[in-house]
PDB file of C-alpha atoms in Angstrom:
ATOM      1  CA  UNK A   1       0.000   0.000   0.000  1.00 62.00           C
ATOM      2  CA  UNK A   2       1.372   3.393  -0.985  1.00 79.00           C
ATOM      3  CA  UNK A   3       2.269   5.611   1.962  1.00 90.00           C
ATOM      4  CA  UNK A   4       0.705   9.086   2.119  1.00 96.00           C
ATOM      5  CA  UNK A   5       2.830  12.121   1.340  1.00 96.00           C
ATOM      6  CA  UNK A   6       4.206  13.184   4.713  1.00 97.00           C
ATOM      7  CA  UNK A   7       4.252  16.922   5.500  1.00 98.00           C
ATOM      8  CA  UNK A   8       5.850  18.257   8.672  1.00 98.00           C
ATOM      9  CA  UNK A   9       4.649  21.735   9.670  1.00 98.00           C
ATOM     10  CA  UNK A  10       7.418  23.112  11.881  1.00 98.00           C
ATOM     11  CA  UNK A  11       6.397  26.294  13.642  1.00 98.00           C
ATOM     12  CA  UNK A  12       5.505  28.196  16.768  1.00 98.00           C
ATOM     13  CA  UNK A  13       2.249  28.938  18.588  1.00 98.00           C
ATOM     14  CA  UNK A  14       0.460  29.771  15.350  1.00 98.00           C
ATOM     15  CA  UNK A  15       1.132  26.211  14.199  1.00 98.00           C
ATOM     16  CA  UNK A  16       0.369  24.819  17.647  1.00 98.00           C
ATOM     17  CA  UNK A  17      -2.951  26.636  17.500  1.00 98.00           C
ATOM     18  CA  UNK A  18      -2.740  29.055  20.447  1.00 98.00           C
ATOM     19  CA  UNK A  19      -6.060  30.733  21.198  1.00 98.00           C
ATOM     20  CA  UNK A  20      -5.462  34.420  22.077  1.00 96.00           C
ATOM     21  CA  UNK A  21      -8.816  34.656  23.842  1.00 95.00           C
ATOM     22  CA  UNK A  22      -8.047  32.191  26.625  1.00 95.00           C
ATOM     23  CA  UNK A  23      -4.496  30.872  26.190  1.00 95.00           C
ATOM     24  CA  UNK A  24      -5.722  27.377  25.395  1.00 97.00           C
ATOM     25  CA  UNK A  25      -5.305  25.385  22.174  1.00 98.00           C
ATOM     26  CA  UNK A  26      -7.752  25.500  19.316  1.00 98.00           C
ATOM     27  CA  UNK A  27      -9.220  22.081  18.448  1.00 98.00           C
ATOM     28  CA  UNK A  28      -7.939  20.333  15.340  1.00 98.00           C
ATOM     29  CA  UNK A  29     -10.968  21.408  13.298  1.00 98.00           C
ATOM     30  CA  UNK A  30      -9.989  25.064  13.880  1.00 98.00           C
ATOM     31  CA  UNK A  31      -6.199  24.848  13.507  1.00 98.00           C
ATOM     32  CA  UNK A  32      -4.916  25.544  10.003  1.00 98.00           C
ATOM     33  CA  UNK A  33      -2.977  22.285  10.060  1.00 98.00           C
ATOM     34  CA  UNK A  34      -6.068  20.303  11.015  1.00 98.00           C
ATOM     35  CA  UNK A  35      -8.167  21.997   8.344  1.00 98.00           C
ATOM     36  CA  UNK A  36      -5.398  21.407   5.820  1.00 98.00           C
ATOM     37  CA  UNK A  37      -5.356  17.692   6.645  1.00 98.00           C
ATOM     38  CA  UNK A  38      -9.086  17.479   6.003  1.00 97.00           C
ATOM     39  CA  UNK A  39      -8.773  19.378   2.713  1.00 97.00           C
ATOM     40  CA  UNK A  40      -5.878  17.282   1.410  1.00 97.00           C
ATOM     41  CA  UNK A  41      -7.371  13.953   2.406  1.00 96.00           C
ATOM     42  CA  UNK A  42      -5.850  10.546   3.022  1.00 95.00           C
ATOM     43  CA  UNK A  43      -3.177  10.865   0.323  1.00 95.00           C
ATOM     44  CA  UNK A  44      -1.377  13.296   2.635  1.00 97.00           C
ATOM     45  CA  UNK A  45      -0.328  13.153   6.277  1.00 98.00           C
ATOM     46  CA  UNK A  46       0.100  16.408   8.177  1.00 98.00           C
ATOM     47  CA  UNK A  47       2.540  16.268  11.093  1.00 98.00           C
ATOM     48  CA  UNK A  48       1.892  19.127  13.508  1.00 98.00           C
ATOM     49  CA  UNK A  49       5.132  20.280  15.111  1.00 98.00           C
ATOM     50  CA  UNK A  50       4.184  23.606  16.657  1.00 98.00           C
ATOM     51  CA  UNK A  51       5.730  24.829  19.913  1.00 98.00           C
ATOM     52  CA  UNK A  52       4.623  27.942  21.782  1.00 98.00           C
ATOM     53  CA  UNK A  53       7.441  30.489  21.864  1.00 97.00           C
ATOM     54  CA  UNK A  54       9.657  28.687  19.359  1.00 98.00           C
ATOM     55  CA  UNK A  55      12.266  30.923  17.739  1.00 98.00           C
ATOM     56  CA  UNK A  56      14.269  30.659  14.545  1.00 98.00           C
ATOM     57  CA  UNK A  57      17.353  32.713  15.423  1.00 98.00           C
ATOM     58  CA  UNK A  58      17.360  33.856  19.032  1.00 98.00           C
ATOM     59  CA  UNK A  59      17.956  31.498  21.963  1.00 97.00           C
ATOM     60  CA  UNK A  60      15.742  32.401  24.955  1.00 96.00           C
ATOM     61  CA  UNK A  61      17.915  32.495  28.066  1.00 95.00           C
ATOM     62  CA  UNK A  62      15.176  31.242  30.397  1.00 95.00           C
ATOM     63  CA  UNK A  63      13.924  28.508  28.052  1.00 97.00           C
ATOM     64  CA  UNK A  64      16.691  27.693  25.547  1.00 97.00           C
ATOM     65  CA  UNK A  65      14.835  24.582  24.403  1.00 97.00           C
ATOM     66  CA  UNK A  66      12.397  26.859  22.584  1.00 98.00           C
ATOM     67  CA  UNK A  67      15.071  27.698  20.016  1.00 98.00           C
ATOM     68  CA  UNK A  68      14.014  26.019  16.775  1.00 98.00           C
ATOM     69  CA  UNK A  69      17.407  24.426  16.299  1.00 97.00           C
ATOM     70  CA  UNK A  70      17.197  22.552  19.614  1.00 96.00           C
ATOM     71  CA  UNK A  71      15.552  19.171  19.267  1.00 94.00           C
ATOM     72  CA  UNK A  72      15.175  19.541  15.508  1.00 98.00           C
ATOM     73  CA  UNK A  73      16.810  16.225  14.684  1.00 98.00           C
ATOM     74  CA  UNK A  74      14.735  14.441  17.326  1.00 97.00           C
ATOM     75  CA  UNK A  75      11.518  15.705  15.714  1.00 97.00           C
ATOM     76  CA  UNK A  76      12.714  14.753  12.252  1.00 98.00           C
ATOM     77  CA  UNK A  77      13.887  11.309  13.283  1.00 98.00           C
ATOM     78  CA  UNK A  78      10.652  10.629  15.169  1.00 97.00           C
ATOM     79  CA  UNK A  79       8.440  11.324  12.179  1.00 97.00           C
ATOM     80  CA  UNK A  80      10.541  10.243   9.197  1.00 97.00           C
ATOM     81  CA  UNK A  81      10.039   9.672   6.367  1.00 97.00           C
ATOM     82  CA  UNK A  82       9.210  13.318   5.709  1.00 98.00           C
ATOM     83  CA  UNK A  83       8.494  14.298   2.129  1.00 98.00           C
ATOM     84  CA  UNK A  84       7.768  18.005   2.637  1.00 98.00           C
ATOM     85  CA  UNK A  85       9.170  20.186   5.414  1.00 98.00           C
ATOM     86  CA  UNK A  86       7.139  23.376   5.953  1.00 98.00           C
ATOM     87  CA  UNK A  87       8.604  25.987   8.275  1.00 98.00           C
ATOM     88  CA  UNK A  88       6.817  29.075   9.604  1.00 98.00           C
ATOM     89  CA  UNK A  89       8.902  30.738  12.294  1.00 98.00           C
ATOM     90  CA  UNK A  90      10.163  34.203  13.137  1.00 98.00           C
ATOM     91  CA  UNK A  91       7.464  36.044  15.060  1.00 98.00           C
ATOM     92  CA  UNK A  92       8.897  35.242  18.505  1.00 98.00           C
ATOM     93  CA  UNK A  93      12.321  36.472  17.434  1.00 98.00           C
ATOM     94  CA  UNK A  94      10.765  39.945  17.193  1.00 98.00           C
ATOM     95  CA  UNK A  95      10.638  40.325  20.967  1.00 97.00           C
ATOM     96  CA  UNK A  96      12.390  43.565  21.818  1.00 97.00           C
ATOM     97  CA  UNK A  97      15.071  42.052  24.044  1.00 96.00           C
ATOM     98  CA  UNK A  98      16.334  39.837  21.209  1.00 97.00           C
ATOM     99  CA  UNK A  99      17.065  42.872  19.015  1.00 97.00           C
ATOM    100  CA  UNK A 100      17.099  40.693  15.888  1.00 98.00           C
ATOM    101  CA  UNK A 101      16.698  42.021  12.345  1.00 98.00           C
ATOM    102  CA  UNK A 102      14.550  40.389   9.636  1.00 98.00           C
ATOM    103  CA  UNK A 103      17.762  39.199   7.969  1.00 98.00           C
ATOM    104  CA  UNK A 104      19.011  37.691  11.257  1.00 98.00           C
ATOM    105  CA  UNK A 105      15.744  35.822  11.681  1.00 98.00           C
ATOM    106  CA  UNK A 106      15.656  34.664   8.063  1.00 98.00           C
ATOM    107  CA  UNK A 107      19.209  33.398   8.553  1.00 98.00           C
ATOM    108  CA  UNK A 108      17.965  31.276  11.443  1.00 98.00           C
ATOM    109  CA  UNK A 109      15.263  29.792   9.229  1.00 98.00           C
ATOM    110  CA  UNK A 110      17.898  29.078   6.576  1.00 98.00           C
ATOM    111  CA  UNK A 111      20.068  27.232   9.090  1.00 98.00           C
ATOM    112  CA  UNK A 112      17.150  25.057  10.231  1.00 98.00           C
ATOM    113  CA  UNK A 113      16.270  24.173   6.640  1.00 98.00           C
ATOM    114  CA  UNK A 114      19.848  23.232   5.812  1.00 98.00           C
ATOM    115  CA  UNK A 115      20.110  21.050   8.905  1.00 98.00           C
ATOM    116  CA  UNK A 116      16.800  19.344   8.126  1.00 98.00           C
ATOM    117  CA  UNK A 117      17.867  18.566   4.574  1.00 98.00           C
ATOM    118  CA  UNK A 118      21.255  17.254   5.609  1.00 98.00           C
ATOM    119  CA  UNK A 119      19.894  15.115   8.442  1.00 98.00           C
ATOM    120  CA  UNK A 120      17.065  13.562   6.458  1.00 98.00           C
ATOM    121  CA  UNK A 121      19.277  12.875   3.464  1.00 98.00           C
ATOM    122  CA  UNK A 122      21.318  10.668   5.780  1.00 98.00           C
ATOM    123  CA  UNK A 123      18.492   9.167   7.823  1.00 98.00           C
ATOM    124  CA  UNK A 124      15.878   8.508   5.148  1.00 98.00           C
ATOM    125  CA  UNK A 125      17.995   8.504   1.997  1.00 97.00           C
ATOM    126  CA  UNK A 126      16.637  11.670   0.427  1.00 98.00           C
ATOM    127  CA  UNK A 127      16.088  15.322   1.264  1.00 98.00           C
ATOM    128  CA  UNK A 128      12.533  16.570   1.675  1.00 98.00           C
ATOM    129  CA  UNK A 129      11.119  19.356  -0.402  1.00 98.00           C
ATOM    130  CA  UNK A 130      11.270  22.442   1.787  1.00 98.00           C
ATOM    131  CA  UNK A 131       8.701  25.204   2.032  1.00 98.00           C
ATOM    132  CA  UNK A 132       9.126  28.598   3.719  1.00 98.00           C
ATOM    133  CA  UNK A 133       6.026  30.425   4.965  1.00 98.00           C
ATOM    134  CA  UNK A 134       6.639  34.070   5.832  1.00 98.00           C
ATOM    135  CA  UNK A 135       4.513  34.742   8.970  1.00 98.00           C
ATOM    136  CA  UNK A 136       1.724  37.270   9.395  1.00 97.00           C
ATOM    137  CA  UNK A 137       2.670  40.873  10.096  1.00 98.00           C
ATOM    138  CA  UNK A 138       2.234  41.819  13.751  1.00 97.00           C
ATOM    139  CA  UNK A 139      -0.579  44.135  14.801  1.00 96.00           C
ATOM    140  CA  UNK A 140      -0.581  47.593  16.414  1.00 92.00           C
ATOM    141  CA  UNK A 141      -1.981  46.781  19.842  1.00 88.00           C
ATOM    142  CA  UNK A 142       1.161  46.343  21.924  1.00 91.00           C
ATOM    143  CA  UNK A 143       1.465  48.184  25.232  1.00 84.00           C
ATOM    144  CA  UNK A 144       4.522  49.418  27.166  1.00 84.00           C
ATOM    145  CA  UNK A 145       4.688  46.212  29.220  1.00 84.00           C
ATOM    146  CA  UNK A 146       4.549  43.838  26.259  1.00 92.00           C
ATOM    147  CA  UNK A 147       7.516  41.922  24.859  1.00 95.00           C
ATOM    148  CA  UNK A 148       6.803  43.396  21.413  1.00 96.00           C
ATOM    149  CA  UNK A 149       6.452  46.994  20.257  1.00 95.00           C
ATOM    150  CA  UNK A 150       5.936  49.095  17.129  1.00 95.00           C
ATOM    151  CA  UNK A 151       9.495  48.398  16.008  1.00 96.00           C
ATOM    152  CA  UNK A 152       8.682  44.676  16.190  1.00 97.00           C
ATOM    153  CA  UNK A 153       5.763  45.265  13.849  1.00 97.00           C
ATOM    154  CA  UNK A 154       7.913  47.239  11.428  1.00 97.00           C
ATOM    155  CA  UNK A 155      10.469  44.434  11.394  1.00 98.00           C
ATOM    156  CA  UNK A 156       7.738  41.879  10.681  1.00 98.00           C
ATOM    157  CA  UNK A 157       6.859  43.876   7.564  1.00 97.00           C
ATOM    158  CA  UNK A 158      10.348  43.029   6.285  1.00 98.00           C
ATOM    159  CA  UNK A 159       9.899  39.282   6.645  1.00 98.00           C
ATOM    160  CA  UNK A 160       8.584  38.604   3.138  1.00 98.00           C
ATOM    161  CA  UNK A 161      11.641  40.018   1.368  1.00 98.00           C
ATOM    162  CA  UNK A 162      14.137  38.421   3.773  1.00 98.00           C
ATOM    163  CA  UNK A 163      12.433  35.027   3.748  1.00 98.00           C
ATOM    164  CA  UNK A 164      11.991  34.967  -0.020  1.00 98.00           C
ATOM    165  CA  UNK A 165      15.744  35.458  -0.349  1.00 98.00           C
ATOM    166  CA  UNK A 166      16.689  32.504   1.842  1.00 98.00           C
ATOM    167  CA  UNK A 167      14.078  30.362   0.111  1.00 98.00           C
ATOM    168  CA  UNK A 168      16.003  30.870  -3.115  1.00 98.00           C
ATOM    169  CA  UNK A 169      19.309  30.201  -1.372  1.00 98.00           C
ATOM    170  CA  UNK A 170      18.070  26.887   0.064  1.00 98.00           C
ATOM    171  CA  UNK A 171      16.147  25.754  -2.996  1.00 98.00           C
ATOM    172  CA  UNK A 172      12.864  26.032  -1.101  1.00 98.00           C
ATOM    173  CA  UNK A 173       9.372  26.975  -2.190  1.00 98.00           C
ATOM    174  CA  UNK A 174       8.093  30.251  -0.732  1.00 98.00           C
ATOM    175  CA  UNK A 175       4.680  31.529   0.311  1.00 98.00           C
ATOM    176  CA  UNK A 176       4.050  34.883   1.934  1.00 98.00           C
ATOM    177  CA  UNK A 177       1.335  33.966   4.437  1.00 97.00           C
ATOM    178  CA  UNK A 178       0.863  37.659   5.242  1.00 97.00           C
ATOM    179  CA  UNK A 179      -0.869  38.013   1.877  1.00 97.00           C
ATOM    180  CA  UNK A 180      -3.703  35.887   3.218  1.00 97.00           C
ATOM    181  CA  UNK A 181      -3.815  36.405   6.981  1.00 97.00           C
ATOM    182  CA  UNK A 182      -3.349  39.037   9.657  1.00 96.00           C
ATOM    183  CA  UNK A 183      -2.677  38.824  13.373  1.00 97.00           C
ATOM    184  CA  UNK A 184      -5.606  38.854  15.785  1.00 96.00           C
ATOM    185  CA  UNK A 185      -6.697  42.223  17.160  1.00 95.00           C
ATOM    186  CA  UNK A 186      -6.890  40.570  20.574  1.00 95.00           C
ATOM    187  CA  UNK A 187      -3.130  40.371  21.083  1.00 95.00           C
ATOM    188  CA  UNK A 188      -1.648  41.504  17.724  1.00 96.00           C
ATOM    189  CA  UNK A 189       0.350  38.276  17.537  1.00 97.00           C
ATOM    190  CA  UNK A 190      -1.743  35.105  17.269  1.00 98.00           C
ATOM    191  CA  UNK A 191      -4.229  33.962  14.658  1.00 98.00           C
ATOM    192  CA  UNK A 192      -7.983  33.851  15.131  1.00 98.00           C
ATOM    193  CA  UNK A 193     -10.148  31.070  13.652  1.00 98.00           C
ATOM    194  CA  UNK A 194     -10.827  33.059  10.491  1.00 98.00           C
ATOM    195  CA  UNK A 195      -7.098  33.462   9.856  1.00 98.00           C
ATOM    196  CA  UNK A 196      -6.496  29.750  10.467  1.00 98.00           C
ATOM    197  CA  UNK A 197      -9.147  28.919   7.863  1.00 98.00           C
ATOM    198  CA  UNK A 198      -7.653  31.339   5.333  1.00 98.00           C
ATOM    199  CA  UNK A 199      -4.149  29.981   5.875  1.00 98.00           C
ATOM    200  CA  UNK A 200      -5.383  26.428   5.390  1.00 98.00           C
ATOM    201  CA  UNK A 201      -7.078  27.373   2.135  1.00 97.00           C
ATOM    202  CA  UNK A 202      -3.964  29.094   0.788  1.00 96.00           C
ATOM    203  CA  UNK A 203      -1.770  26.227   1.978  1.00 97.00           C
ATOM    204  CA  UNK A 204      -3.897  23.584   0.256  1.00 96.00           C
ATOM    205  CA  UNK A 205      -3.394  25.071  -3.199  1.00 90.00           C
ATOM    206  CA  UNK A 206       0.263  25.806  -2.489  1.00 93.00           C
ATOM    207  CA  UNK A 207       1.096  22.320  -1.201  1.00 93.00           C
ATOM    208  CA  UNK A 208      -0.577  20.728  -4.210  1.00 91.00           C
ATOM    209  CA  UNK A 209       1.553  22.884  -6.512  1.00 90.00           C
ATOM    210  CA  UNK A 210       4.676  21.736  -4.643  1.00 87.00           C
TER     211      UNK A 210
END
């Protein structure tokens, strides 16, 4: 029996499905990954690998395990074979104390992609196709006590250009998710159910083209 096409979605809280209204997790039928699985059907298998607070470039001092490079090989080895590796990271790197630029963050995404390709080439005999999603632009509602500010938002507006560049450099497919979704007005960072549905719809057509 032919195995389904395996797609790992490697991301942060917006892949995990964090609900900005109550801090809980959206059910599978609301998460963009869960909706995408339903749309694609049994010929595909979506692997949800979303971690709240995960970064692409910066290493949080209090929780270094949230850095996207930590534990990467464990995730890959656990779920192999992986045919398509989708990565959507970068929003958490915009926290003010990290002081990271869009190019810094895109460089972190590039490093993760290169490691994933190299590791899986060895462990499963071939490299997966890789897909870079540029995250949604942050909103305007941050206060003085938040970890993000207006500069964070301005940096997020530079993601599409920076991420498109590293997609070319790594031979990856690129989708600017910000063309389809925007951050929730509740916290200016996470996605609401409507955005999850829109991202799933855009992802379905994109994944099929890949």
